[in-house]
Amino acid sequence: MGILEVKNINKRFGGLQALGDVNLDVQEGSCHAIIGPNGAGKSTLLNVLVGKLIPDTGTVMFENKPVLGRKPHEINQMGISRVFQTPEIFGDLTVMENMVIPILARRDGSFALHAISQLRNEKSLNEEAEQMLAEVNMLEKRNMQASSLSRGDKRRLEMAMCLVQQPRLLLLDEPTAGMARADTNNTIDLLKEIKEKRNITMAIIEHDMHVVFSLADRITVLAQGTPLVEDTPENIKGHPKVREAYLGEAQV
Amino acid sequence: MFGLNAKDARLYIIVLALLLFAPFLLNPFPEGSGLAQFNAGYPDMMQRLVIFGLFAVGFNILFGLTGYLSFGHAAFLGVGSYAGVWMFKLLTMNVIPALIISTLVAGLFSLLIGYISLRRSGIYFSILTLAFAQMCYSLAYSVLTPITGGETGLQLSLDDPRILGVQQTAQGNIPVPNLFGLPMNAATTLDVGAWSFTFSVGYYFAAFVFACAFYFTIRLFRSPFGLMLRAVKSNQSRMSYTGLNARPYTLAAFVISGMFAGLAGGLLVSMDPLAGAERMLWTASGEVVLMTILGGVGTLIGPILGAGVITYLEAIVSTINSTVLHNWFEALPDGLENFLVNIIYPFVGSGWHLTLGLVFVIVVCFLPGGIVEGGKRIGGLFTRKNKSSDSVKADSAAQPGPGE
C-alpha cells in the first residue's frame, strides 16, 4: 500500500483525452518520477493531485483518505505540498515573510484570526524560518523582496516554503527547468538531502534525465495520457517501449 | 513601547500629538486676518477630519492590505449613522451605546454584503459592492422611509421614547448627544492675542475613538492576520497551495473595515444627530477610495493624510467665492485683478472638485504611492547617506511591513 494511490483517473478536455486510466502507486519514503513527452498529461496529473482540476472519473487516496473533492488548501493541510514549474511565491513580501506564512499555515490551520498578537514576538516561528532559509543558503537574502530574487533563488525559496510545512508528500513540477548545470546539480543535492534527512516522499515531473536518474527510485512513463510502464530506473533505461515513446528523442 | 516596534511607536506618538494639538495646529492664522478662512481649527471641521480619517483607515485595511477595491463602503457609514440615530431616539442620548450599535449593525451588513461580493474578485467585486451600496441608498431614500426618514433624513424629535434618557430638556428642547452627561457640543475658547483656539468635547471624544482604532490598526498590520491579508493581495494561488483559505481572511478584513465605517458613521451622528441617505451615495464611496489612494494605499498614515487633504479642500476651497478672490487681488490694477479672478474662479467655490481632480491626477501620475511616497522621496534626499546603515539595522525580519 502506497502513501498515494491513484486509480483509474480519466480527464477529457473537449475531444482530447488528457488522462486515460492513470494508475499510480507512490511508496512512502520513495522518490517517484513521472516522465513522458510534452503533452503526455504529467502536469494535468499533478493538477488533479492538488485539487486544481477535477477528473471525470477515478479516485485518489492519500494515506488512505480520499483527496478528490477537497479544495486545494484542504489537500495541502492533509500533508501534500507542491513546487510549481514557474515559482509561485509571494512576490510583494520579503523572503522572511514568505517563509513565515507556511509555518503559520501549518501551526494555525487554514484560517486564524490573530489580529492582535505581533509577528515579531513569535520567537520560535522566526527562528524556524531562519533555520530553513539557512538550509537553502538564503539567509542573507531574508529582507529582500521576493519578486526581486533571481529565478533560481525563487525556486529555492519556493522549495523552502514547501519544506518548512513538513509535508509528507512533496510534488515537484520540473524543479530544474531552465536552470544552468551547476544550479541543477545543487538542486539534485538538495533534493537528495531532503529525501534522506527528512524522509519526505516525493513525486517529481522532470524532463532532464540526469535529474530523474539521480533521484528516482521508481519511474512511471506517461504517453498521451496513459501510463506506459512503471519500473525501476535501471529497467526503464533499457525498456524498448519507453525508447520508442520517449527516450528515442533524448540521449541517455 | 505600547507593544509596537520603535518605528510604529514613533508614528503613533506623532499621530497622538497631532490629535491633541490639532486646535492649535489647524488655526495658524490670526482671527480677522485675510487668511483666517484657511483656518481649519474649528470643532465641526476637526471632527470631520478625524471621522473621515477613521473611515479611510478602516477602508485601507481592506483595500490596502488585501487589494479588494470596495466601491460601496459608504453604505456601511450610512447604516452606522442610521443605527446611531435610532439609539438616540429609542434608548438614550449617551453616545456610547449609539457607537456600539452603529459598529455592530455595520458589521452585520458588511458580513452579508461581503459574503456575497467576495465570491468574485477584481472588477466584479467592485461592481457588486457598488450595486449593493446603491441598493442601500435607493432603499433608504424610498421604500424604507419609515426607518430612514427618506428625503428629509432621520431626525430626532421631542416625542421619541428615549427610555433610558429624557424625552426633552427642562427648556422643552431636544437633548444633545452626550458622554455620560458631558454634551458633545460643549467647548471652551482660549484667546491668545489675535488668535482664538476652540477646544470641544466632541472633537476630543472623536479623537480618542480614532486613537484607539488607529492603535488597533497598527497592531493588525503587524500581526499574523495582517500578513495573511497581504498574502491575499500578493498571490492567492500560492496561498491556497500553502493550506490557507483566502475567503475567510478577505471576509474578516471586509467586516473589520465595514465596522470601522459604521463607527465613523456613529461618530458623525454623535456630533450632529441627523442621518441622510446621501451619505450612502456612490460619490461618498468614491471619496474614501480617493482619500486612500491620495494618501498612499497600504500604508498606515496614508489614508489619514488623504482624508485630511480631501476634507480640508472640500471645506475650505469650496467656501472661496468671487468676492473673496476680488478682496485678495484688490491691490492689483483692475484689468489684472479681473483676469486673475477669472482664472482662479473655476477652481474654487463650487468648482472645488476641479482642484481635487487635478491634485488626484497629479498624485496618481507622478506619485503612485500617494502623499506618503512623496514624503519618503523628500526624506530620501536628506538621509541617503545613512541608508546603508539602515538596511543592516532592520533585524527581526518577520515584521518590516508596509509603509510607516
XYZ file of C-alpha atoms in Angstrom:
656
model
C 0.000 0.000 0.000
C 1.483 3.287 -1.073
C 1.190 6.650 0.614
C -0.506 7.933 -2.540
C -2.757 5.733 -4.609
C -4.163 6.986 -7.870
C -6.734 4.741 -9.517
C -8.327 4.923 -12.955
C -8.118 8.662 -13.417
C -9.741 9.919 -16.615
C -9.832 13.525 -17.717
C -11.087 14.890 -21.005
C -10.716 18.421 -22.315
C -13.274 18.532 -25.082
C -12.144 15.941 -27.597
C -8.722 15.499 -26.039
C -8.149 12.626 -23.651
C -5.647 14.296 -21.309
C -5.549 11.404 -18.859
C -6.743 7.912 -19.665
C -6.943 5.305 -16.920
C -3.953 6.542 -14.997
C -2.897 4.384 -12.052
C -0.076 5.364 -9.787
C 1.198 3.929 -6.547
C 3.754 6.044 -4.716
C 5.527 4.213 -1.894
C 6.211 6.007 1.356
C 9.727 7.419 1.533
C 10.413 6.916 -2.149
C 11.049 9.329 -4.974
C 8.695 8.580 -7.800
C 9.399 10.235 -11.135
C 6.773 10.774 -13.795
C 8.253 11.265 -17.212
C 6.901 11.455 -20.693
C 6.986 13.617 -23.810
C 5.317 17.020 -23.928
C 1.566 16.764 -23.746
C 1.685 13.395 -22.027
C -0.517 14.632 -19.194
C 2.109 14.970 -16.465
C 1.100 18.443 -15.313
C -2.582 17.579 -15.637
C -1.973 14.691 -13.257
C -0.297 16.978 -10.722
C -3.147 19.448 -11.049
C -5.567 16.656 -10.205
C -3.494 15.689 -7.157
C -3.505 19.211 -5.676
C -7.186 19.843 -6.338
C -6.778 22.357 -9.145
C -8.530 20.057 -11.617
C -11.351 17.634 -11.009
C -11.064 14.438 -13.071
C -14.045 12.866 -14.826
C -13.597 9.506 -13.106
C -11.230 7.817 -10.699
C -10.057 8.005 -7.112
C -7.031 9.446 -5.378
C -6.196 8.275 -1.866
C -3.525 9.905 0.282
C -2.713 7.986 3.466
C -5.976 6.117 2.890
C -8.025 9.314 2.866
C -9.781 10.461 -0.308
C -8.265 13.553 -1.946
C -10.709 14.259 -4.747
C -13.447 16.742 -3.969
C -11.339 18.658 -1.488
C -10.218 22.238 -2.067
C -6.505 22.944 -2.711
C -5.971 24.358 0.792
C -7.579 21.289 2.369
C -5.370 18.972 0.342
C -2.328 20.926 1.441
C -3.417 20.637 5.065
C -3.513 16.848 4.570
C 0.252 16.986 4.002
C 0.755 17.487 0.256
C 2.881 20.423 -0.889
C 3.658 21.405 -4.446
C 6.536 23.196 -6.139
C 5.425 24.770 -9.406
C 7.091 24.895 -12.779
C 7.187 28.682 -12.599
C 7.840 29.569 -8.953
C 4.704 30.613 -7.097
C 5.821 32.852 -4.255
C 4.505 35.984 -2.543
C 6.326 38.480 -4.723
C 5.302 41.601 -2.797
C 6.548 40.239 0.508
C 10.044 39.768 1.870
C 11.772 36.401 1.766
C 11.320 36.077 5.512
C 7.595 36.817 5.308
C 7.321 34.221 2.568
C 8.773 31.695 4.995
C 6.608 32.724 7.926
C 3.325 32.202 6.051
C 3.667 28.432 5.534
C 4.764 27.985 9.146
C 1.668 29.861 10.282
C -0.466 27.759 7.944
C 0.973 24.594 9.466
C 0.522 25.872 13.032
C -2.863 27.620 12.823
C -4.640 25.757 10.037
C -6.356 27.262 7.039
C -7.769 30.277 8.902
C -6.977 32.012 12.181
C -7.893 35.496 13.331
C -4.689 36.504 15.122
C -5.120 40.222 14.583
C -3.607 41.488 17.845
C -0.592 39.257 18.523
C 2.542 40.593 16.886
C 4.699 38.661 14.451
C 7.957 39.979 15.844
C 7.161 38.419 19.218
C 6.872 34.948 17.677
C 10.427 33.894 18.513
C 10.223 30.186 17.710
C 8.452 30.897 14.447
C 11.068 33.373 13.241
C 13.867 31.046 14.314
C 12.371 28.160 12.373
C 12.015 30.304 9.268
C 15.637 31.445 9.534
C 16.846 27.920 10.069
C 15.111 26.752 6.917
C 16.455 29.707 4.950
C 19.940 28.841 6.153
C 19.487 25.297 4.866
C 18.829 26.571 1.354
C 21.615 29.167 1.664
C 19.308 32.162 1.511
C 19.606 33.567 4.991
C 21.464 36.683 3.856
C 18.604 37.462 1.452
C 15.883 37.320 4.087
C 14.979 41.016 3.916
C 14.844 41.167 0.127
C 11.545 41.492 -1.646
C 10.793 38.059 -3.092
C 9.955 39.358 -6.578
C 13.463 40.810 -6.880
C 15.155 37.427 -6.419
C 16.802 35.606 -9.306
C 14.894 32.747 -10.875
C 16.997 30.140 -9.156
C 16.545 31.822 -5.780
C 12.802 31.989 -6.310
C 12.790 28.233 -6.848
C 14.858 27.628 -3.766
C 12.570 29.893 -1.778
C 9.504 28.030 -3.010
C 11.129 24.737 -2.148
C 11.975 26.030 1.328
C 8.380 27.246 1.770
C 7.120 23.780 0.938
C 9.661 22.013 3.150
C 9.056 24.168 6.198
C 5.473 22.933 6.138
C 6.841 19.460 6.866
C 4.747 17.814 4.166
C 4.531 14.039 3.892
C 4.333 14.214 0.122
C 6.179 16.768 -1.961
C 5.133 17.243 -5.596
C 7.768 18.800 -7.814
C 6.902 20.105 -11.272
C 10.118 20.347 -13.278
C 12.178 21.765 -10.404
C 15.222 22.301 -12.617
C 13.578 23.670 -15.775
C 15.639 26.464 -17.240
C 18.469 26.073 -14.731
C 22.172 26.077 -15.512
C 24.018 22.795 -14.981
C 25.602 23.933 -11.716
C 22.231 25.033 -10.308
C 20.690 21.755 -11.436
C 23.334 19.808 -9.547
C 22.751 21.924 -6.452
C 19.041 21.191 -6.684
C 19.712 17.475 -7.041
C 21.903 17.554 -3.935
C 19.251 19.495 -2.040
C 16.519 17.053 -3.027
C 18.680 14.053 -2.134
C 19.361 15.571 1.243
C 15.658 16.231 1.778
C 14.829 12.660 0.942
C 17.432 11.176 3.210
C 17.229 13.552 6.150
C 13.547 14.350 6.288
C 12.112 11.176 4.837
C 9.658 13.095 2.664
C 8.012 11.136 -0.131
C 8.466 12.872 -3.464
C 6.708 12.740 -6.777
C 8.645 14.561 -9.445
C 7.945 15.549 -13.034
C 11.131 16.159 -14.939
C 12.450 16.355 -18.478
C 16.103 16.271 -17.521
C 17.030 12.580 -17.458
C 20.143 13.342 -15.447
C 17.927 14.600 -12.639
C 15.486 11.719 -12.976
C 18.110 9.005 -12.825
C 19.963 10.676 -9.962
C 16.889 10.841 -7.762
C 14.145 8.421 -8.695
C 13.520 5.063 -7.059
C 10.691 4.324 -9.440
C 9.657 5.823 -12.728
C 6.290 5.975 -14.437
C 6.317 6.766 -18.128
C 3.262 8.569 -19.443
C 2.471 8.874 -23.117
C -0.670 10.511 -24.470
C -2.308 10.431 -21.074
C -1.795 6.738 -20.418
C 0.873 5.097 -18.287
C 3.144 3.059 -20.490
C 5.429 1.390 -17.983
C 6.209 1.643 -14.304
C 9.525 0.242 -13.165
C 12.900 0.918 -11.564
C 15.260 3.354 -13.311
C 17.571 0.519 -14.403
C 14.792 -1.313 -16.177
C 13.304 1.844 -17.666
C 16.578 2.770 -19.325
C 16.566 -0.329 -21.457
C 12.858 -0.745 -21.974
C 12.026 -0.903 -25.693
C 8.557 0.631 -25.390
C 9.969 3.610 -23.495
C 12.716 4.150 -26.017
C 10.101 4.174 -28.708
C 7.767 6.651 -26.986
C 10.176 8.954 -25.322
C 13.812 8.229 -24.889
C 14.344 7.872 -28.613
C 14.337 11.661 -28.678
C 16.736 12.155 -25.787
C 20.168 10.803 -25.129
C 20.651 8.706 -22.048
C 6.509 50.970 23.543
C 2.750 50.151 23.581
C 3.761 46.697 22.299
C 4.765 48.273 18.990
C 8.173 48.327 17.362
C 10.181 51.544 17.630
C 9.170 52.903 14.237
C 5.458 52.286 14.755
C 5.565 53.663 18.283
C 7.156 56.852 16.965
C 4.475 57.152 14.297
C 1.742 56.572 16.860
C 3.126 59.201 19.217
C 3.284 61.697 16.349
C -0.345 60.970 15.461
C -1.374 61.316 19.117
C 0.415 64.660 19.356
C -1.241 65.897 16.159
C -4.644 64.873 17.510
C -4.004 66.535 20.856
C -2.719 69.815 19.456
C -4.925 69.983 16.368
C -6.867 73.011 17.669
C -3.584 74.966 17.638
C -2.008 73.442 14.545
C -5.043 73.930 12.360
C -5.509 77.541 13.450
C -2.268 79.173 12.353
C -3.756 82.428 11.117
C -4.943 85.231 13.433
C -8.645 85.859 13.717
C -9.849 88.601 11.388
C -6.871 88.445 9.031
C -7.394 87.753 5.340
C -6.008 84.254 5.742
C -8.320 83.339 8.613
C -10.593 81.492 6.263
C -7.838 78.929 5.728
C -8.058 78.027 9.398
C -9.486 74.587 9.972
C -9.279 74.601 13.737
C -12.986 74.862 14.461
C -14.738 71.888 16.081
C -17.003 70.946 13.189
C -14.075 70.788 10.769
C -11.721 68.942 13.119
C -14.410 66.375 13.865
C -14.897 65.743 10.159
C -11.141 65.368 9.654
C -10.891 62.754 12.390
C -14.054 60.885 11.428
C -13.198 60.642 7.738
C -9.667 59.702 8.745
C -11.168 56.811 10.692
C -13.309 55.865 7.699
C -10.280 55.853 5.385
C -8.063 53.947 7.833
C -10.699 51.222 8.001
C -11.148 51.193 4.242
C -7.393 50.774 3.881
C -7.487 47.555 5.932
C -9.497 46.030 3.101
C -8.158 47.832 0.043
C -4.591 48.448 1.162
C -3.882 45.016 2.576
C -5.966 42.598 0.501
C -6.222 44.683 -2.683
C -10.001 44.208 -2.859
C -11.385 47.556 -4.003
C -14.795 48.061 -2.448
C -16.848 50.722 -4.134
C -19.664 50.617 -1.619
C -18.142 51.429 1.729
C -20.309 54.499 2.216
C -23.238 52.109 2.710
C -21.703 50.995 6.000
C -21.109 54.585 7.045
C -24.761 55.333 6.313
C -26.027 52.235 8.082
C -23.907 53.172 11.090
C -25.385 56.672 11.076
C -28.968 55.414 10.986
C -28.271 52.895 13.733
C -26.740 55.644 15.863
C -29.681 57.992 15.457
C -32.092 55.184 16.288
C -30.207 54.597 19.515
C -30.598 58.301 20.326
C -34.304 58.055 19.548
C -35.054 54.853 21.396
C -32.547 54.491 24.195
C -30.548 57.439 25.388
C -28.594 60.420 24.115
C -25.417 58.908 25.523
C -23.080 58.298 22.591
C -21.530 55.050 23.879
C -24.496 52.733 23.141
C -25.007 54.546 19.836
C -21.404 53.892 18.765
C -21.521 50.252 19.833
C -24.744 49.615 17.927
C -23.518 51.569 14.870
C -20.422 49.397 14.720
C -22.311 46.147 15.217
C -25.056 46.890 12.717
C -22.494 47.957 10.106
C -20.601 44.762 10.891
C -23.707 42.678 10.212
C -24.366 44.486 6.945
C -20.782 44.052 5.819
C -20.891 40.369 6.733
C -23.887 39.906 4.467
C -22.665 42.077 1.583
C -19.109 40.785 1.893
C -20.188 37.164 1.952
C -21.862 37.595 -1.427
C -19.472 40.077 -3.047
C -16.305 38.201 -2.109
C -17.340 35.288 -4.307
C -15.833 37.373 -7.066
C -12.623 39.358 -7.227
C -11.236 42.264 -9.199
C -13.644 44.494 -11.079
C -16.608 42.169 -10.444
C -16.126 42.517 -6.722
C -16.050 46.316 -7.064
C -19.210 46.320 -9.157
C -21.015 44.046 -6.708
C -20.193 46.279 -3.750
C -21.210 49.321 -5.753
C -24.520 47.677 -6.632
C -25.192 46.798 -3.006
C -24.391 50.324 -1.835
C -26.660 51.870 -4.446
C -29.375 49.442 -3.402
C -28.967 50.552 0.211
C -29.138 54.162 -0.902
C -32.267 53.676 -3.004
C -33.998 51.691 -0.293
C -33.141 54.289 2.330
C -34.371 57.017 0.047
C -37.701 55.442 -0.849
C -39.122 52.185 0.469
C -37.544 52.310 3.895
C -38.692 55.864 4.645
C -40.326 54.812 7.947
C -36.905 53.675 9.180
C -34.653 56.151 7.442
C -36.750 59.281 7.134
C -36.395 59.193 3.359
C -35.638 62.522 1.715
C -35.652 64.569 4.899
C -33.308 62.205 6.667
C -33.645 60.675 10.094
C -34.068 63.329 12.765
C -34.638 63.396 16.485
C -37.945 64.660 17.751
C -39.458 65.628 21.089
C -41.731 62.604 21.317
C -39.005 59.967 20.813
C -39.205 57.406 23.646
C -35.563 57.546 24.855
C -36.409 55.010 27.547
C -33.144 55.440 29.465
C -32.849 59.193 28.976
C -35.091 62.222 28.904
C -37.547 62.939 26.099
C -36.865 66.641 26.275
C -34.819 69.025 28.340
C -36.294 71.290 31.019
C -36.495 74.034 28.425
C -38.522 71.781 26.111
C -35.668 71.247 23.628
C -34.371 68.028 22.106
C -31.437 66.886 24.263
C -27.984 66.863 22.692
C -25.736 63.795 22.360
C -23.532 63.475 25.402
C -20.940 61.306 27.053
C -22.386 60.480 30.476
C -23.814 63.973 30.778
C -20.951 65.812 29.078
C -22.551 67.365 25.975
C -20.725 66.806 22.701
C -21.130 70.411 21.617
C -19.607 71.862 24.799
C -16.477 73.883 24.063
C -14.125 76.324 25.677
C -12.350 79.041 23.757
C -8.873 80.210 24.563
C -7.903 83.661 23.264
C -4.200 84.301 22.811
C -3.557 87.687 21.286
C -5.276 87.750 17.920
C -5.697 84.005 17.886
C -8.645 82.139 19.201
C -8.489 78.398 19.841
C -11.555 76.259 20.464
C -11.432 73.009 22.406
C -14.600 70.999 22.081
C -15.697 67.841 23.852
C -16.932 66.407 20.561
C -13.578 66.735 18.844
C -11.583 65.246 21.681
C -14.026 62.379 22.049
C -13.800 61.637 18.313
C -10.011 61.936 18.517
C -9.933 59.466 21.403
C -12.012 56.958 19.455
C -9.774 57.491 16.449
C -6.625 56.968 18.530
C -7.956 53.632 19.824
C -8.970 52.489 16.341
C -5.632 53.554 14.885
C -3.768 51.660 17.585
C -5.755 48.550 16.691
C -4.915 49.128 13.016
C -1.169 49.283 13.671
C -1.362 46.057 15.673
C -3.371 44.436 12.881
C -0.841 45.479 10.225
C 1.971 43.776 12.140
C 0.007 40.687 13.168
C -0.075 37.246 11.535
C -3.559 38.152 10.305
C -2.222 41.296 8.619
C 0.499 39.256 6.943
C -2.114 36.852 5.595
C -4.108 39.760 4.176
C -1.023 40.949 2.314
C -0.505 37.396 1.106
C -4.017 37.522 -0.367
C -3.029 40.590 -2.357
C 0.270 39.111 -3.454
C -0.599 35.585 -4.647
C -3.874 33.868 -3.854
C -2.927 30.727 -5.729
C 0.217 30.166 -3.653
C -1.864 30.878 -0.594
C -4.284 28.055 -1.278
C -1.420 25.657 -2.111
C 0.080 26.636 1.244
C -3.025 25.378 3.007
C -4.656 28.741 3.615
C -8.235 29.588 2.783
C -8.276 33.123 1.395
C -12.058 33.583 1.622
C -12.455 33.882 5.418
C -9.417 36.184 5.538
C -10.904 38.564 2.990
C -14.309 38.349 4.646
C -12.821 39.165 8.047
C -10.992 42.136 6.539
C -14.198 43.270 4.854
C -16.172 43.063 8.089
C -13.483 44.846 10.119
C -13.324 47.690 7.616
C -17.126 47.788 7.469
C -17.182 48.138 11.257
C -14.688 50.999 11.057
C -17.054 52.691 8.589
C -20.007 52.070 10.912
C -18.067 53.534 13.828
C -17.297 56.596 11.703
C -21.000 56.877 10.858
C -21.900 56.620 14.531
C -19.402 59.372 15.345
C -20.870 61.596 12.626
C -24.306 61.428 14.218
C -22.825 61.826 17.683
C -21.593 65.229 16.563
C -24.746 66.119 14.654
C -27.687 63.745 15.232
C -29.040 63.721 11.705
C -28.625 60.927 9.171
C -29.473 61.242 5.494
C -29.447 58.805 2.609
C -26.983 60.878 0.582
C -24.294 59.634 2.950
C -24.574 56.270 1.175
C -24.414 57.630 -2.360
C -21.712 56.239 -4.648
C -19.872 59.558 -4.643
C -19.339 59.147 -0.924
C -17.943 55.660 -1.557
C -15.712 57.084 -4.255
C -14.440 59.763 -1.911
C -12.961 57.267 0.539
C -11.250 55.495 -2.365
C -9.738 58.840 -3.398
C -8.630 59.558 0.170
C -6.832 56.235 0.436
C -5.131 56.440 -2.957
C -4.203 60.092 -2.500
C -2.578 59.400 0.851
C -0.923 56.104 -0.030
C -2.576 52.698 -0.346
C -1.478 50.081 2.140
C 0.422 52.481 4.386
C -0.589 53.276 7.939
C -0.514 57.052 7.791
C -1.516 57.496 4.132
C -5.301 57.256 4.499
C -5.200 59.772 7.342
C -3.282 62.253 5.201
C -5.549 61.650 2.224
C -8.680 62.096 4.317
C -7.204 65.272 5.777
C -6.365 66.794 2.400
C -9.727 65.989 0.826
C -11.826 67.015 3.823
C -9.838 70.233 4.094
C -10.129 71.061 0.386
C -13.825 70.323 0.460
C -14.475 72.581 3.432
C -12.057 75.429 2.746
C -11.660 75.722 -1.014
C -15.387 75.406 -1.543
C -16.028 78.493 0.619
C -13.840 80.773 -1.512
C -16.168 82.787 -3.751
C -15.562 85.587 -6.237
C -15.922 88.297 -3.568
C -13.142 86.700 -1.570
C -10.975 86.471 -4.690
C -11.566 90.124 -5.518
C -10.563 91.031 -1.975
C -7.271 89.151 -2.354
C -6.258 90.899 -5.559
C -7.633 94.337 -4.615
C -4.191 95.935 -4.752
C -3.623 94.982 -8.374
C -4.756 97.056 -11.375
C -8.398 96.345 -12.294
C -7.638 94.518 -15.556
C -5.107 92.184 -13.934
C -7.361 91.693 -10.922
C -10.286 90.562 -13.072
C -8.007 88.380 -15.152
C -6.620 86.549 -12.128
C -10.042 86.183 -10.556
C -11.408 84.697 -13.761
C -8.503 82.239 -13.982
C -8.779 81.045 -10.384
C -12.533 81.129 -10.031
C -13.298 77.798 -11.753
C -11.004 76.032 -9.286
C -12.606 77.319 -6.092
C -16.071 77.627 -4.627
C -18.438 75.134 -6.161
C -15.658 74.215 -8.585
C -13.502 72.707 -5.836
C -13.950 69.283 -7.412
C -11.802 70.521 -10.272
C -8.975 71.268 -7.865
C -9.436 67.891 -6.220
C -9.437 66.169 -9.607
C -6.222 67.897 -10.657
C -4.497 67.077 -7.376
C -5.595 63.464 -7.766
C -4.371 63.193 -11.353
C -1.017 64.719 -10.451
C -0.544 62.396 -7.491
C -1.525 59.242 -9.377
C 0.678 60.109 -12.371
C 3.776 61.273 -10.553
C 3.457 59.693 -7.107
C 1.689 56.354 -7.467
C 2.380 55.715 -3.785
C 0.483 58.853 -2.792
C 1.488 61.557 -0.356
C 3.442 59.045 1.716
C 5.680 58.241 -1.226
C 6.196 61.961 -1.790
C 7.244 62.330 1.821
C 9.599 59.369 1.537
C 11.215 60.788 -1.582
C 11.786 64.120 0.132
C 13.069 62.314 3.207
C 15.310 60.205 0.976
C 17.034 63.322 -0.317
C 18.237 64.093 3.186
C 19.017 60.642 4.536
C 20.631 58.943 1.565
C 23.935 58.895 3.397
C 22.547 56.838 6.283
C 20.760 54.364 4.094
C 23.381 51.620 4.110
C 23.464 51.513 7.888
C 19.649 51.393 7.992
C 19.328 48.271 5.899
C 21.714 46.409 8.171
C 19.770 47.562 11.187
C 16.457 46.044 10.094
C 16.941 42.978 12.255
C 13.969 40.859 13.323
C 12.967 40.355 9.774
C 9.477 38.996 10.039
C 7.914 42.353 10.700
C 9.192 45.007 8.303
C 5.800 45.670 6.858
C 4.242 48.198 4.565
C 4.592 51.892 4.975
C 5.062 53.892 8.068
